[in-house]
Structure formats: C-alpha cells, structure tokens
Amino acid sequence: MSSNRQKYVLYFENILEGSVSLSELKADISVSERKFFNMLFMSAFRHLTFIKTEVLPLFVKKKIPNKQKILKSILYLGITELLFLNTPDYATVNSYVEIAKAKTDKFGANFVNAVLRNVLKNKGSILSNRKNKYFSSDFLKILKHDYTNAEISEMEIMANIEPPLDLTFKSNVSLKIDDGFLLPTGSLRLPAHTHVEHIPGFSEGGWWVQDAASALVVKCLSDLKEKKVLDLCAAPGGKTAQLLDAGAFVTAVDISEKRLQRLNENMQRLHFSENLKIICADALKFNTNEKFDFIVIDAPCSATGTYRRHPEIMNTKTLDDVLQQANLQQKILNHACQFLSPKGILSYSTCSLSKKEGEEQIHHFLEQHNDFEILPITLALDDAMYTKERFLRILPYHLKEFSGIDGFFIATLQRKI
Ligand SMILES: C[S@@+](CC[C@H](N)C(=O)[O-])C[C@H]1O[C@@H](n2cnc3c(N)ncnc32)[C@H](O)[C@@H]1O
C-alpha cells in the first residue's frame, strides 16, 4: 500500500512545484492503479485549498521547515484520503506515517501520525463546517481582474460538481445512447465517469469526446464545405474532426509531435484522414504561399476554464502564466493572419477565463489590424453567454441545470479586403 503512495507523494509535490503536469504523470500510472490514482489526485487537488486553509491550521501550529517540505504533500494526500475517500482509516494513517519515516525522520513520522489522528478524531465536525473553498489565492487573483465576487462564488461552487462527459457526433450519425441527453448547444452529455470504450459507436468512429464549450468553436463557422482551413493549434484534433465533418480541406498544424500522433490516430478512428494535411511546426514559424478561407486558432492558454476537469489548475496557475500565454497568443495571431484570404474568417478561442487571453487579446489585435472586423456570432444560445461584441464568453456555471460547462472564449473576425 505505502510503496505506491510514496510515489504519489513525490508526484504530488512535483505537480505543485510545476516541474511536471498531472496529464504527463498519468502516462506512468499502470492500468491497475489508474482508478485509485485518479480518485486520489482529483480529490486532493479539488480540496487542497480547504485542507490548507481550514484543516491544517487546526492541528499544525508551527511552520513546516523547508528541508522537510515533503511532509506537506504527505499530509495533503493523507488528509484527502481520510476525509474524502473510502480507504480504511487506520491503514491509511499507518501508510502515510511509514512514508514520513522513510522520507524524513522519526520526528516527521510522529508529527504526521499526530496530525492525521487528530483529523480522524474530528472528521465529523471538519466536514460539517466545510465551506465552498476551492480556489487558491493565486487563482482568485487571476479571476478578480475580470469578475465580480458573486460571479467568482458561482464559479467556485461549480468546482465541486464533477464534469460530465460530452460527445460530438458526426453529422450523419444519430445514435441513441442510454443515460445521454442532448444539450442546447448540440453536444450529447453523459454522466461523469462514463467509460468511453463502452459507449456504442466507439470503434466505428461515430463520435468523439469534446467538451460542449469547445465544440462551439467550429459551430460558430458556416459554409465550410470545400473551403481551405488552417487549423493552427490543432492537436488532439477535436476541432479538426468537426472541420473535416463539415467538408473542409484542413491543414492541421501543431508544435507537439506527440499530440499530433494522437490527432492522427483520432482522425483514423473517425475515418477522417482524407482532405487532411498534418504539419508539425511552431505556429510562429509556420510558412506557406497558400491562402486560407478560414483560420482556426484554438490557442495554447492558461486553461483556467477547465479547472473542474483539471483541478490541479486551481492550485498551480498564476497571473504570470496568464501573461505568458497572452503574449504567445498575441504573437500567433499576428503571424497567422497573413495566411488569410481576402474576406477570410479568423476564429480565435481559448479555454481561459482571463479576459487578457480573450476579449482584451482581440481588442488589441483589432487596434493593430484595421483590415479586420468583428464577425458577430449568431448561434442560438442564451444571451448570458454573449459579450456585447457578440463574442462568446462561456463560464463554468452556464448550463448549470445540466451540471455546467468548461469556461471558454470564442471570437470570429473577418478580413475586410
Ligand atoms: C488548446 S490546445 C488545442 C486543442 C485542439 N484545437 C482541439 O480542439 O483538440 C492548444 C494546442 O496548441 C499547441 N501549441 C502550443 N504552442 C504552439 C505553437 N507555438 N505552435 C503551434 N502549436 C502550439 C499545443 O501543443 C496544443 O496541442
């Protein structure tokens, strides 16, 4: 029991320090461990702010010295298991005490033992006094730039609702799936934790997994049939698939060879390899003499809108990450727009909640490029999802009655000449 947990403690610490991402680590987890690992890490990251600010101060009165900082991750995971997972209490305490002994010394082990036993003793009152605290102070700082306290509270409540699974269907496929229902945005929604391989139509390639918000990007574009589209940050290919399904000729570019390999596999499963050219390149260095009718920039971003699917984001992202990504997005936009045909359409999207990576980015682009104008989005969606400019600004508490949606920003622009 404790050897796997010892590895998890180190992983957890590495993610918090930013040296590796949770999705990179998942590749190292064996199939037999995966279910428990996912449960532990999703719960630990979801409840980390609560544990740090509401639980630990009850029992830890002194600062943990930097040379024993591993004790923090030991406690975070131990407390998560005791409060939120169904693992046997005393076996859990013992296994984290063993890790503390192995990684520090007998004082560290005694300290972990005392804290975990206190948590266990007070479990009922700790859980009954629990408040909706999920966002770290750095994450709040990002949101406070752009949203009111009431809006942030609504977003914070959504952090404790497991994100469901959304599917996009090929336009010529209609499958009835038990447990699934159609959202107003057109995606099919299934309960969280649905096993993808068990859904009918997987091997036939009738559908693909794509959050309902992400699926809206291509739905905002019309008349794609036989049009040339440059999909500039394409992998793993959710939008590429929609573009191909609509009959476009797609050039899919991405900087990551590994992610493009996934795109390729996905397109093969969907029988979408015709009309597709795949290029591994940095969008900033991409060059061609071709002009495109559409350019889709689903830009790399801070991904703060996906905090429910990736709860580590609530604990790791800072305003610096936002500024760094905004800078890259600005460069990608400036470079990409030269490949657009006259009257061509540029779609820009991010799964960030920050307006620096959304509204402000586009306004800045329009100030620098007076040959572009906003093409208002006209999808039949709730007005609350639109900005005054008719961009889409989707927030996690939209579609709340259906368990919410990823945060997303979408703008479409047109080249005037
Ligand atoms: C938000 S994801 C794209 C998701 C994709 N459009 C989809 O719908 O499945 C952003 C992508 O940008 C890629 N990327 C990051 N920096 C890049 C760059 N400088 N040039 C090209 N692609 C880049 C990443 O590898 C990542 O696959």
CSV table of C-alpha atoms and ligand atoms in Angstrom, one decimal:
chain,number,residue,atom,x,y,z
A,1,MET,CA,0.0,0.0,0.0
A,2,SER,CA,2.6,2.5,1.0
A,3,SER,CA,5.1,2.0,-1.9
A,4,ASN,CA,2.6,3.3,-4.4
A,5,ARG,CA,1.6,6.1,-2.1
A,6,GLN,CA,5.2,7.0,-1.6
A,7,LYS,CA,5.5,7.5,-5.4
A,8,TYR,CA,2.2,9.5,-5.4
A,9,VAL,CA,3.5,11.9,-2.7
A,10,LEU,CA,6.5,12.7,-4.9
A,11,TYR,CA,4.3,13.1,-7.9
A,12,PHE,CA,2.0,15.4,-6.0
A,13,GLU,CA,4.9,17.5,-4.8
A,14,ASN,CA,6.3,17.7,-8.4
A,15,ILE,CA,3.0,18.9,-9.8
A,16,LEU,CA,2.7,21.6,-7.1
A,17,GLU,CA,6.2,22.8,-7.9
A,18,GLY,CA,5.3,23.0,-11.5
A,19,SER,CA,8.0,20.6,-12.7
A,20,VAL,CA,5.5,18.2,-14.3
A,21,SER,CA,1.8,18.2,-15.2
A,22,LEU,CA,-0.8,15.8,-14.0
A,23,SER,CA,-1.6,14.6,-17.5
A,24,GLU,CA,2.1,13.8,-18.2
A,25,LEU,CA,2.3,11.8,-15.0
A,26,LYS,CA,-0.9,9.8,-15.8
A,27,ALA,CA,1.0,8.1,-18.6
A,28,ASP,CA,3.3,6.5,-15.9
A,29,ILE,CA,0.4,5.0,-14.0
A,30,SER,CA,-0.4,1.3,-14.6
A,31,VAL,CA,-3.9,0.3,-15.6
A,32,SER,CA,-4.5,-1.4,-12.2
A,33,GLU,CA,-3.5,1.8,-10.3
A,34,ARG,CA,-5.4,4.3,-12.5
A,35,LYS,CA,-8.8,4.3,-10.9
A,36,PHE,CA,-7.4,4.9,-7.4
A,37,PHE,CA,-4.8,7.3,-8.6
A,38,ASN,CA,-7.3,9.4,-10.4
A,39,MET,CA,-9.7,9.5,-7.5
A,40,LEU,CA,-6.9,10.5,-5.1
A,41,PHE,CA,-5.4,13.2,-7.2
A,42,MET,CA,-8.7,14.7,-8.4
A,43,SER,CA,-10.0,14.9,-4.7
A,44,ALA,CA,-6.7,16.1,-3.4
A,45,PHE,CA,-6.4,19.0,-5.9
A,46,ARG,CA,-10.1,19.8,-5.6
A,47,HIS,CA,-9.9,20.1,-1.8
A,48,LEU,CA,-6.4,21.4,-1.4
A,49,THR,CA,-7.3,25.0,-0.6
A,50,PHE,CA,-9.8,23.7,2.0
A,51,ILE,CA,-7.2,21.4,3.5
A,52,LYS,CA,-4.5,24.2,3.6
A,53,THR,CA,-6.7,26.9,4.9
A,54,GLU,CA,-9.3,25.2,7.1
A,55,VAL,CA,-8.0,21.8,8.2
A,56,LEU,CA,-4.2,22.1,8.7
A,57,PRO,CA,-4.3,25.3,10.8
A,58,LEU,CA,-6.5,23.4,13.4
A,59,PHE,CA,-3.6,21.0,14.1
A,60,VAL,CA,-0.4,22.4,12.8
A,61,LYS,CA,0.7,25.5,14.8
A,62,LYS,CA,4.3,25.8,13.6
A,63,LYS,CA,5.6,26.4,10.1
A,64,ILE,CA,6.9,23.1,8.5
A,65,PRO,CA,10.7,23.8,7.8
A,66,ASN,CA,11.7,23.9,4.1
A,67,LYS,CA,14.0,20.9,4.4
A,68,GLN,CA,11.0,18.8,5.5
A,69,LYS,CA,8.6,20.2,3.0
A,70,ILE,CA,7.7,16.7,1.7
A,71,LEU,CA,5.7,16.5,4.9
A,72,LYS,CA,3.2,18.9,3.4
A,73,SER,CA,2.4,16.6,0.4
A,74,ILE,CA,2.2,13.6,2.8
A,75,LEU,CA,-0.4,15.5,4.9
A,76,TYR,CA,-2.3,16.7,1.8
A,77,LEU,CA,-2.7,13.2,0.4
A,78,GLY,CA,-3.3,11.6,3.8
A,79,ILE,CA,-6.0,14.1,4.8
A,80,THR,CA,-7.7,13.8,1.4
A,81,GLU,CA,-7.9,10.0,1.9
A,82,LEU,CA,-9.2,10.3,5.5
A,83,LEU,CA,-11.9,13.0,4.6
A,84,PHE,CA,-12.9,12.2,1.1
A,85,LEU,CA,-12.0,8.6,0.1
A,86,ASN,CA,-13.3,5.3,1.4
A,87,THR,CA,-9.9,3.8,2.3
A,88,PRO,CA,-9.7,2.1,5.7
A,89,ASP,CA,-8.8,4.9,8.2
A,90,TYR,CA,-6.0,3.3,10.3
A,91,ALA,CA,-4.3,1.6,7.4
A,92,THR,CA,-4.2,5.0,5.7
A,93,VAL,CA,-2.7,6.7,8.7
A,94,ASN,CA,-0.1,4.0,9.0
A,95,SER,CA,0.9,4.1,5.4
A,96,TYR,CA,1.5,7.9,5.4
A,97,VAL,CA,3.4,7.6,8.7
A,98,GLU,CA,5.6,5.0,7.1
A,99,ILE,CA,6.3,7.4,4.2
A,100,ALA,CA,7.2,10.2,6.6
A,101,LYS,CA,9.6,7.9,8.4
A,102,ALA,CA,11.2,6.9,5.1
A,103,LYS,CA,11.4,10.4,3.7
A,104,THR,CA,12.3,12.4,6.9
A,105,ASP,CA,12.9,11.0,10.4
A,106,LYS,CA,11.1,9.7,13.4
A,107,PHE,CA,10.0,13.3,14.4
A,108,GLY,CA,8.5,13.7,11.0
A,109,ALA,CA,6.7,10.4,11.3
A,110,ASN,CA,5.4,11.3,14.8
A,111,PHE,CA,4.2,14.6,13.5
A,112,VAL,CA,2.3,13.0,10.6
A,113,ASN,CA,0.8,10.5,13.0
A,114,ALA,CA,-0.4,13.1,15.4
A,115,VAL,CA,-2.0,15.3,12.7
A,116,LEU,CA,-3.7,12.5,10.8
A,117,ARG,CA,-5.1,11.0,14.1
A,118,ASN,CA,-6.5,14.4,15.1
A,119,VAL,CA,-8.1,14.8,11.7
A,120,LEU,CA,-9.7,11.4,12.1
A,121,LYS,CA,-11.0,12.2,15.5
A,122,ASN,CA,-12.5,15.5,14.3
A,123,LYS,CA,-13.7,14.3,10.9
A,124,GLY,CA,-17.4,14.9,11.5
A,125,SER,CA,-17.1,18.5,12.6
A,126,ILE,CA,-14.4,19.3,10.0
A,127,LEU,CA,-16.7,18.1,7.2
A,128,SER,CA,-19.9,19.7,8.6
A,129,ASN,CA,-18.2,23.1,8.8
A,130,ARG,CA,-16.8,22.8,5.3
A,131,LYS,CA,-17.2,25.9,3.1
A,132,ASN,CA,-17.0,26.1,-0.7
A,133,LYS,CA,-13.3,26.9,-0.8
A,134,TYR,CA,-11.6,25.5,-3.9
A,135,PHE,CA,-9.7,28.4,-5.4
A,136,SER,CA,-6.1,29.2,-4.3
A,137,SER,CA,-5.2,32.8,-3.6
A,138,ASP,CA,-3.3,32.9,-6.9
A,139,PHE,CA,-6.3,31.6,-8.8
A,140,LEU,CA,-8.5,34.1,-7.2
A,141,LYS,CA,-6.1,36.9,-8.2
A,142,ILE,CA,-6.5,35.9,-11.8
A,143,LEU,CA,-10.3,35.9,-11.6
A,144,LYS,CA,-10.6,39.1,-9.6
A,145,HIS,CA,-9.2,41.1,-12.5
A,146,ASP,CA,-12.3,40.3,-14.6
A,147,TYR,CA,-15.2,39.1,-12.4
A,148,THR,CA,-17.3,40.2,-9.5
A,149,ASN,CA,-17.2,38.4,-6.2
A,150,ALA,CA,-20.7,37.0,-6.9
A,151,GLU,CA,-19.5,35.6,-10.3
A,152,ILE,CA,-16.4,34.1,-8.7
A,153,SER,CA,-18.5,32.5,-5.9
A,154,GLU,CA,-20.7,30.9,-8.6
A,155,MET,CA,-17.6,29.6,-10.4
A,156,GLU,CA,-16.2,28.2,-7.1
A,157,ILE,CA,-19.4,26.3,-6.3
A,158,MET,CA,-19.1,24.6,-9.7
A,159,ALA,CA,-15.6,23.2,-8.7
A,160,ASN,CA,-17.3,20.6,-6.6
A,161,ILE,CA,-19.5,19.3,-9.4
A,162,GLU,CA,-17.9,16.5,-11.4
A,163,PRO,CA,-17.7,17.5,-15.0
A,164,PRO,CA,-19.8,15.2,-17.2
A,165,LEU,CA,-18.6,13.6,-20.4
A,166,ASP,CA,-19.6,15.4,-23.7
A,167,LEU,CA,-19.6,13.8,-27.1
A,168,THR,CA,-19.7,15.4,-30.6
A,169,PHE,CA,-21.4,13.2,-33.2
A,170,LYS,CA,-20.6,13.1,-36.9
A,171,SER,CA,-23.3,14.9,-38.8
A,172,ASN,CA,-24.5,11.8,-40.5
A,173,VAL,CA,-24.6,9.7,-37.3
A,174,SER,CA,-27.5,9.6,-34.9
A,175,LEU,CA,-27.2,7.1,-32.1
A,176,LYS,CA,-29.5,6.7,-29.1
A,177,ILE,CA,-27.3,6.3,-26.0
A,178,ASP,CA,-28.9,5.3,-22.7
A,179,ASP,CA,-28.1,7.9,-20.0
A,180,GLY,CA,-27.2,10.5,-22.6
A,181,PHE,CA,-29.2,13.7,-23.4
A,182,LEU,CA,-28.8,16.5,-25.9
A,183,LEU,CA,-27.6,19.8,-24.6
A,184,PRO,CA,-29.0,23.1,-26.0
A,185,THR,CA,-25.5,23.5,-27.6
A,186,GLY,CA,-25.9,20.3,-29.6
A,187,SER,CA,-23.4,18.1,-27.7
A,188,LEU,CA,-24.5,14.8,-26.2
A,189,ARG,CA,-24.0,14.7,-22.5
A,190,LEU,CA,-23.3,11.6,-20.4
A,191,PRO,CA,-22.7,11.2,-16.7
A,192,ALA,CA,-19.2,11.8,-15.3
A,193,HIS,CA,-17.1,8.6,-15.2
A,194,THR,CA,-18.8,7.0,-18.2
A,195,HIS,CA,-16.4,4.5,-19.8
A,196,VAL,CA,-15.7,5.8,-23.3
A,197,GLU,CA,-14.9,2.4,-24.7
A,198,HIS,CA,-18.4,1.1,-23.5
A,199,ILE,CA,-20.3,3.7,-25.5
A,200,PRO,CA,-21.8,2.3,-28.7
A,201,GLY,CA,-20.1,3.5,-31.9
A,202,PHE,CA,-16.6,4.0,-30.5
A,203,SER,CA,-14.8,1.6,-32.8
A,204,GLU,CA,-17.0,2.6,-35.8
A,205,GLY,CA,-15.8,6.2,-35.2
A,206,GLY,CA,-19.3,7.7,-34.9
A,207,TRP,CA,-18.3,10.4,-32.3
A,208,TRP,CA,-15.5,11.9,-30.3
A,209,VAL,CA,-15.1,13.2,-26.8
A,210,GLN,CA,-15.2,17.0,-26.7
A,211,ASP,CA,-16.5,19.4,-24.1
A,212,ALA,CA,-19.6,21.2,-25.1
A,213,ALA,CA,-17.9,24.6,-24.9
A,214,SER,CA,-15.0,23.5,-27.1
A,215,ALA,CA,-17.4,22.1,-29.7
A,216,LEU,CA,-19.0,25.6,-30.1
A,217,VAL,CA,-15.9,27.0,-31.9
A,218,VAL,CA,-16.5,25.3,-35.2
A,219,LYS,CA,-20.3,25.6,-34.8
A,220,CYS,CA,-19.8,29.3,-35.0
A,221,LEU,CA,-18.4,28.9,-38.6
A,222,SER,CA,-20.7,28.3,-41.6
A,223,ASP,CA,-20.2,27.4,-45.2
A,224,LEU,CA,-17.1,25.2,-44.6
A,225,LYS,CA,-17.8,22.8,-47.4
A,226,GLU,CA,-14.7,22.5,-49.7
A,227,LYS,CA,-13.2,25.6,-48.1
A,228,LYS,CA,-9.5,25.7,-47.2
A,229,VAL,CA,-9.0,25.8,-43.4
A,230,LEU,CA,-5.7,26.3,-41.5
A,231,ASP,CA,-6.2,24.7,-38.0
A,232,LEU,CA,-3.2,26.2,-36.4
A,233,CYS,CA,-3.0,24.7,-32.9
A,234,ALA,CA,-4.8,21.5,-33.8
A,235,ALA,CA,-3.9,18.6,-31.6
A,236,PRO,CA,-5.5,16.4,-30.3
A,237,GLY,CA,-8.0,17.3,-33.1
A,238,GLY,CA,-11.5,17.9,-31.7
A,239,LYS,CA,-12.0,20.9,-33.9
A,240,THR,CA,-10.1,19.3,-36.8
A,241,ALA,CA,-12.7,16.5,-36.8
A,242,GLN,CA,-15.6,19.0,-36.8
A,243,LEU,CA,-14.0,20.9,-39.7
A,244,LEU,CA,-13.5,17.6,-41.7
A,245,ASP,CA,-17.0,16.5,-40.9
A,246,ALA,CA,-18.3,19.8,-42.4
A,247,GLY,CA,-16.4,19.0,-45.7
A,248,ALA,CA,-13.5,21.4,-45.3
A,249,PHE,CA,-9.9,20.8,-46.6
A,250,VAL,CA,-7.9,21.1,-43.5
A,251,THR,CA,-4.2,21.8,-42.8
A,252,ALA,CA,-3.6,20.9,-39.2
A,253,VAL,CA,-0.6,22.4,-37.5
A,254,ASP,CA,0.7,21.8,-34.0
A,255,ILE,CA,4.1,22.2,-32.3
A,256,SER,CA,3.9,18.8,-30.5
A,257,GLU,CA,4.7,15.7,-32.4
A,258,LYS,CA,3.3,13.5,-29.7
A,259,ARG,CA,0.0,15.3,-29.7
A,260,LEU,CA,-0.2,15.2,-33.5
A,261,GLN,CA,0.3,11.5,-33.3
A,262,ARG,CA,-2.9,11.4,-31.2
A,263,LEU,CA,-4.6,13.7,-33.7
A,264,ASN,CA,-3.6,11.3,-36.4
A,265,GLU,CA,-4.9,8.2,-34.5
A,266,ASN,CA,-8.2,10.0,-33.7
A,267,MET,CA,-8.8,11.0,-37.3
A,268,GLN,CA,-8.1,7.4,-38.4
A,269,ARG,CA,-10.6,6.1,-35.9
A,270,LEU,CA,-13.1,8.6,-37.3
A,271,HIS,CA,-12.3,7.7,-40.9
A,272,PHE,CA,-11.4,11.4,-41.5
A,273,SER,CA,-7.9,11.1,-43.0
A,274,GLU,CA,-9.0,12.3,-46.4
A,275,ASN,CA,-8.8,16.1,-47.0
A,276,LEU,CA,-6.3,16.4,-44.1
A,277,LYS,CA,-2.7,17.6,-44.2
A,278,ILE,CA,-0.8,17.3,-40.9
A,279,ILE,CA,2.2,19.5,-40.2
A,280,CYS,CA,4.4,19.6,-37.1
A,281,ALA,CA,5.5,23.2,-36.7
A,282,ASP,CA,5.7,26.1,-34.4
A,283,ALA,CA,2.8,28.3,-35.4
A,284,LEU,CA,5.2,31.3,-35.1
A,285,LYS,CA,7.5,29.8,-37.8
A,286,PHE,CA,4.8,28.2,-40.0
A,287,ASN,CA,5.1,29.5,-43.5
A,288,THR,CA,3.3,28.8,-46.8
A,289,ASN,CA,2.3,30.6,-50.0
A,290,GLU,CA,-1.2,29.2,-49.6
A,291,LYS,CA,-4.1,31.4,-48.5
A,292,PHE,CA,-6.9,30.0,-46.4
A,293,ASP,CA,-10.6,30.8,-46.4
A,294,PHE,CA,-10.7,30.2,-42.6
A,295,ILE,CA,-8.0,30.1,-39.9
A,296,VAL,CA,-8.8,28.5,-36.6
A,297,ILE,CA,-6.6,29.5,-33.7
A,298,ASP,CA,-7.6,27.4,-30.7
A,299,ALA,CA,-4.7,28.9,-28.9
A,300,PRO,CA,-2.5,27.5,-26.1
A,301,CYS,CA,-3.6,29.1,-22.9
A,302,SER,CA,-3.6,29.0,-19.1
A,303,ALA,CA,-6.6,26.6,-19.4
A,304,THR,CA,-8.2,28.1,-16.3
A,305,GLY,CA,-11.7,27.4,-17.7
A,306,THR,CA,-11.1,23.7,-17.4
A,307,TYR,CA,-10.4,23.7,-13.6
A,308,ARG,CA,-13.2,21.2,-13.0
A,309,ARG,CA,-11.7,18.6,-15.3
A,310,HIS,CA,-8.1,19.5,-14.2
A,311,PRO,CA,-8.4,20.6,-10.5
A,312,GLU,CA,-4.6,21.0,-10.2
A,313,ILE,CA,-5.2,24.2,-12.3
A,314,MET,CA,-6.9,25.8,-9.3
A,315,ASN,CA,-3.7,25.3,-7.3
A,316,THR,CA,-0.9,25.9,-9.8
A,317,LYS,CA,-1.8,28.7,-12.2
A,318,THR,CA,-0.7,32.3,-11.5
A,319,LEU,CA,-1.2,35.6,-13.2
A,320,ASP,CA,2.3,35.2,-14.6
A,321,ASP,CA,1.1,32.1,-16.5
A,322,VAL,CA,-1.8,34.1,-17.9
A,323,LEU,CA,0.5,36.9,-19.1
A,324,GLN,CA,3.0,34.5,-20.6
A,325,GLN,CA,0.2,32.7,-22.6
A,326,ALA,CA,-1.3,36.0,-23.6
A,327,ASN,CA,2.0,37.1,-25.0
A,328,LEU,CA,2.3,33.9,-27.1
A,329,GLN,CA,-1.3,34.2,-28.3
A,330,GLN,CA,-0.7,37.7,-29.5
A,331,LYS,CA,2.3,36.6,-31.5
A,332,ILE,CA,0.4,33.6,-33.0
A,333,LEU,CA,-2.5,35.9,-34.0
A,334,ASN,CA,-0.1,38.5,-35.6
A,335,HIS,CA,1.8,35.8,-37.5
A,336,ALA,CA,-1.2,33.7,-38.6
A,337,CYS,CA,-3.4,36.5,-40.1
A,338,GLN,CA,-1.1,36.9,-43.1
A,339,PHE,CA,-2.3,33.5,-44.4
A,340,LEU,CA,-6.0,34.5,-44.6
A,341,SER,CA,-7.7,35.2,-48.0
A,342,PRO,CA,-9.4,38.5,-48.6
A,343,LYS,CA,-12.8,38.3,-46.8
A,344,GLY,CA,-11.5,35.2,-45.0
A,345,ILE,CA,-12.6,34.4,-41.5
A,346,LEU,CA,-10.4,34.0,-38.4
A,347,SER,CA,-11.6,32.1,-35.4
A,348,TYR,CA,-9.8,32.7,-32.1
A,349,SER,CA,-10.6,30.7,-29.0
A,350,THR,CA,-9.1,29.8,-25.6
A,351,CYS,CA,-10.3,27.7,-22.6
A,352,SER,CA,-9.1,30.5,-20.3
A,353,LEU,CA,-11.3,32.5,-18.0
A,354,SER,CA,-9.0,35.5,-18.2
A,355,LYS,CA,-10.0,38.4,-20.4
A,356,LYS,CA,-6.4,39.0,-21.1
A,357,GLU,CA,-6.5,35.8,-23.2
A,358,GLY,CA,-9.9,36.6,-24.6
A,359,GLU,CA,-11.7,39.9,-25.0
A,360,GLU,CA,-8.6,42.1,-24.4
A,361,GLN,CA,-6.5,40.0,-26.7
A,362,ILE,CA,-9.0,40.5,-29.6
A,363,HIS,CA,-9.4,44.2,-29.0
A,364,HIS,CA,-5.7,44.6,-29.0
A,365,PHE,CA,-5.5,42.7,-32.3
A,366,LEU,CA,-8.2,44.9,-33.9
A,367,GLU,CA,-6.3,48.0,-32.8
A,368,GLN,CA,-3.2,46.8,-34.6
A,369,HIS,CA,-5.0,45.3,-37.7
A,370,ASN,CA,-7.6,47.8,-39.1
A,371,ASP,CA,-8.2,45.4,-42.1
A,372,PHE,CA,-10.1,43.1,-39.7
A,373,GLU,CA,-13.5,43.5,-38.1
A,374,ILE,CA,-15.6,41.5,-35.7
A,375,LEU,CA,-18.0,39.0,-37.3
A,376,PRO,CA,-20.7,38.7,-34.7
A,377,ILE,CA,-21.5,35.2,-33.6
A,378,THR,CA,-25.2,34.3,-34.2
A,379,LEU,CA,-25.6,30.9,-32.7
A,380,ALA,CA,-28.9,30.5,-30.8
A,381,LEU,CA,-27.6,30.4,-27.3
A,382,ASP,CA,-28.6,32.1,-24.0
A,383,ASP,CA,-27.7,35.8,-24.1
A,384,ALA,CA,-25.8,35.3,-20.8
A,385,MET,CA,-23.1,33.5,-22.9
A,386,TYR,CA,-22.5,36.5,-25.2
A,387,THR,CA,-20.5,39.7,-24.7
A,388,LYS,CA,-21.7,43.0,-26.0
A,389,GLU,CA,-19.5,42.5,-29.1
A,390,ARG,CA,-21.1,39.1,-29.8
A,391,PHE,CA,-18.1,37.1,-28.7
A,392,LEU,CA,-18.9,34.0,-26.7
A,393,ARG,CA,-17.7,34.2,-23.1
A,394,ILE,CA,-18.8,30.9,-21.6
A,395,LEU,CA,-18.5,30.5,-17.8
A,396,PRO,CA,-18.5,27.2,-15.9
A,397,TYR,CA,-21.9,28.0,-14.3
A,398,HIS,CA,-23.6,28.4,-17.6
A,399,LEU,CA,-25.9,25.4,-18.3
A,400,LYS,CA,-25.8,24.9,-14.5
A,401,GLU,CA,-29.0,23.0,-14.7
A,402,PHE,CA,-27.1,20.4,-16.7
A,403,SER,CA,-24.0,20.4,-14.4
A,404,GLY,CA,-22.2,23.3,-16.1
A,405,ILE,CA,-19.6,23.6,-18.9
A,406,ASP,CA,-15.9,24.4,-19.4
A,407,GLY,CA,-15.1,28.1,-19.4
A,408,PHE,CA,-14.3,29.3,-22.9
A,409,PHE,CA,-13.8,32.4,-25.1
A,410,ILE,CA,-14.7,32.4,-28.8
A,411,ALA,CA,-14.4,35.3,-31.3
A,412,THR,CA,-14.7,35.4,-35.0
A,413,LEU,CA,-13.2,38.1,-37.1
A,414,GLN,CA,-13.3,38.8,-40.8
A,415,ARG,CA,-10.7,40.3,-43.1
A,416,LYS,CA,-12.4,43.3,-44.7
A,417,ILE,CA,-10.4,43.1,-48.0
B,1,LIG,C1,-6.0,24.2,-26.7
B,1,LIG,S1,-4.9,23.0,-27.4
B,1,LIG,C2,-5.7,22.7,-29.0
B,1,LIG,C3,-6.9,21.8,-28.9
B,1,LIG,C4,-7.4,21.4,-30.3
B,1,LIG,N1,-7.6,22.6,-31.1
B,1,LIG,C5,-8.6,20.6,-30.2
B,1,LIG,O1,-9.7,21.1,-30.5
B,1,LIG,O2,-8.5,19.4,-30.0
B,1,LIG,C6,-3.6,24.0,-27.9
B,1,LIG,C7,-2.5,23.3,-28.8
B,1,LIG,O3,-1.6,24.3,-29.1
B,1,LIG,C8,-0.3,23.6,-29.3
B,1,LIG,N2,0.7,24.7,-29.3
B,1,LIG,C9,1.3,25.3,-28.2
B,1,LIG,N3,2.2,26.2,-28.7
B,1,LIG,C10,2.2,26.1,-30.0
B,1,LIG,C11,2.9,26.8,-31.0
B,1,LIG,N4,3.9,27.7,-30.7
B,1,LIG,N5,2.7,26.5,-32.3
B,1,LIG,C12,1.8,25.5,-32.6
B,1,LIG,N6,1.1,24.8,-31.7
B,1,LIG,C13,1.3,25.1,-30.4
B,1,LIG,C14,-0.3,22.6,-28.2
B,1,LIG,O4,0.6,21.6,-28.5
B,1,LIG,C15,-1.8,22.2,-28.1
B,1,LIG,O5,-2.0,21.0,-28.8
